[in-house]
């Protein structure tokens, strides 16, 4: 069984901080929104945790961004080969077919992760969207709600605090659903814990990748 | 024996002399009385602290009509038996009243009552006989009348405190100060020149119902010499003669030369007439008093100003005739006078809710004079309670509310920085509270207030005052500093102009009448604006104007905003507002020109509607105004997120035999 070093340490640290942060942000976000329906903590505590974590994840995101920009991996890993759209679409469909059908009948995962080609086409599209668009958007709208006066000029550009709230809440809804699916997909390795363990150790067993 | 008899005789004589009545012993002829009373210095101190001369000129008395009478004929209460003994006399007047009673023993009352005027005085007993006729030296009336001057004749009685009570219960003084006449332009006139119906033999009696009628009718005397033609030379004066009596301005007997009056210093010339109860009629029939009390000016901030410094078009030679539509028209023009010196204040006032309200025909609205008075202009700045008193004359309800505040406590304690009404509302540019940015007023005094709030009101990880600003911008200070019911207020604004829209502007944009704006808003007429009514209205309005709803949290009853409580009692719990069960009411405000905004009850569901995103784009209170549909979406997404893995696992479990067979097939 050959092991490949798929997740470098900075990525693993970033991932777990992000994962934990996301979960707590989702929960505290729910507490802020359902202030008198959820009794996990007081409104003030929820806001404080949410704000602290928001900034931690902002810093974390910057680490991720710098890491991927400086290593040049952002392009390799995250950007789908838009110059080969047909091939990419075919691969994406094949991947979708695998998750929807192939996995049931025992087909092999059409994608083989390597350090330079870590994500399957579907992952590539979704992670690109999440990392390049959705998380920055969530961070920016989060900042707007964190101190509307300080970011008033930004708020004006997007058309008011209601829009900021709408985006932030909409993404909260999306990430809540996403994180569940993400966790489930992480259990689809050759053993349910394979991908999860790899995310801790960095080494993925090559023979049976999903 | 001879000695005994002599002693007995002497003792008997002594005893006889002692027990014999004195009136027998001494006669009471004037000579006897004059033995003492001819001493010129003989006098007596009266109870009223005045001195009464007791001197009687014997020869003059003998020549009088009463010269043949004994003193006791009149002084019936004085005999040698009881005189000279201390006798209390209250006053000269009291003495003459008492002595005058004795006149009636010889002069029958019936005869005295015959001449009407004399009869009235006798009946009243005031003045007493002696006050007019004198006491010891009364001459023959016939002779006296022949020799005395006309004025002397009149003044014999009229220099006394004579008066007449009119049917209006007013007391009309008939006393004439002869010195005044002597100093007047009429100094050479005898009384009868003016009072020509009076003479030494005729004294008609007039029945005036009140002083006004008296003044008016007596003024007709003046017109005998000062003819209409002469008076018409000065039109304003002539106009006055039609409404006011001559006496009111010129007095009755102390008429001063006109030239002298013109040269009178400063305000005296104007006050000559204007200190009197003058008034002028407005075209609409209102009456405006043009009386000026000198004491008002002297106690005012303008005490050093002369009348003509404000009333520039008037002078000792110029008095233009002015006409005004109404008192409010007059006041609007009078504001220009204030503007000569107080341009800044007037400019600010012109933009105020008071000015607008006045312009819209609310005669009760404040203008310069309503607050500062016409001539009694007080030094307001120095006296803060005076400022409060001034506003309270119209805003009593607000003053009552203010009295329960910490601000009023500080004011009554005389604290230097304590606020009064103008500290928050401004003195001249008083604006409607929804557009006045009243929080700014709080910050004016509570200078370090942002940092003070920032001690606890901040969003980690950075302690920024902008977070305080966020709250200051969307909630009034009173929302937290008073424990009363709160409401979310929405104000219609023009997003382009960044200004509150007025009812008039809205009506114009929608092409309807101002009164129809309410109907357009409250389509079902239930007095409350429902969610869909608001969005329909906004939809229609947005087609015409870039309208938007600006939001803020404030107290439900605006007057409660005056009841600021002590720091310890303020709201510091975030969940007071950031809560889905706040029970805040909803209010929709539409500004009106020149008056308070129209306020409508608003269904709070509107804040939680997705339509509020484009219509209330810049106001959001975490918890309270959240968009409910997003909550539903959240649960759907959550369920979806869970359902996908469950469905996938289920399928994988169901298809496990296929995979096993396939593996085994290998």
PDB file of C-alpha atoms in Angstrom, chain B residues 11 44 79 84 88 92 97 134 170 193 244 257 296 303 312 320 383-384 436 441 445 510 554 573 584 588 609 651:
ATOM      1  CA  UNK B  11     -60.608 127.238 104.789  1.00  0.00           C
ATOM      2  CA  UNK B  44     -51.014 119.981  69.084  1.00  0.00           C
ATOM      3  CA  UNK B  79     -65.862 123.570  78.416  1.00  0.00           C
ATOM      4  CA  UNK B  84     -57.329 122.202  78.647  1.00  0.00           C
ATOM      5  CA  UNK B  88     -56.906 112.641  71.122  1.00  0.00           C
ATOM      6  CA  UNK B  92     -57.183 117.505  60.747  1.00  0.00           C
ATOM      7  CA  UNK B  97     -65.601 116.395  60.243  1.00  0.00           C
ATOM      8  CA  UNK B 134     -62.830 126.931  56.434  1.00  0.00           C
ATOM      9  CA  UNK B 170     -64.508 103.221  38.855  1.00  0.00           C
ATOM     10  CA  UNK B 193     -62.708 128.701  29.766  1.00  0.00           C
ATOM     11  CA  UNK B 244     -58.533 107.749  21.627  1.00  0.00           C
ATOM     12  CA  UNK B 257     -46.515 122.356  24.969  1.00  0.00           C
ATOM     13  CA  UNK B 296     -40.997  96.570  30.638  1.00  0.00           C
ATOM     14  CA  UNK B 303     -33.084  98.906  28.086  1.00  0.00           C
ATOM     15  CA  UNK B 312     -36.647 102.967  12.455  1.00  0.00           C
ATOM     16  CA  UNK B 320     -46.315 106.614   9.227  1.00  0.00           C
ATOM     17  CA  UNK B 383     -31.230  82.164  33.222  1.00  0.00           C
ATOM     18  CA  UNK B 384     -31.840  78.568  32.248  1.00  0.00           C
ATOM     19  CA  UNK B 436     -33.487  66.928  14.367  1.00  0.00           C
ATOM     20  CA  UNK B 441     -27.719  67.271  21.100  1.00  0.00           C
ATOM     21  CA  UNK B 445     -22.987  68.095  26.490  1.00  0.00           C
ATOM     22  CA  UNK B 510     -48.275  60.261  -6.517  1.00  0.00           C
ATOM     23  CA  UNK B 554     -37.192  55.174  19.776  1.00  0.00           C
ATOM     24  CA  UNK B 573     -28.876  44.291  28.138  1.00  0.00           C
ATOM     25  CA  UNK B 584     -41.712  46.708  19.978  1.00  0.00           C
ATOM     26  CA  UNK B 588     -44.477  54.893  10.164  1.00  0.00           C
ATOM     27  CA  UNK B 609     -40.733  40.492   5.440  1.00  0.00           C
ATOM     28  CA  UNK B 651     -28.644   3.378  -1.217  1.00  0.00           C
TER      29      UNK B 651
END
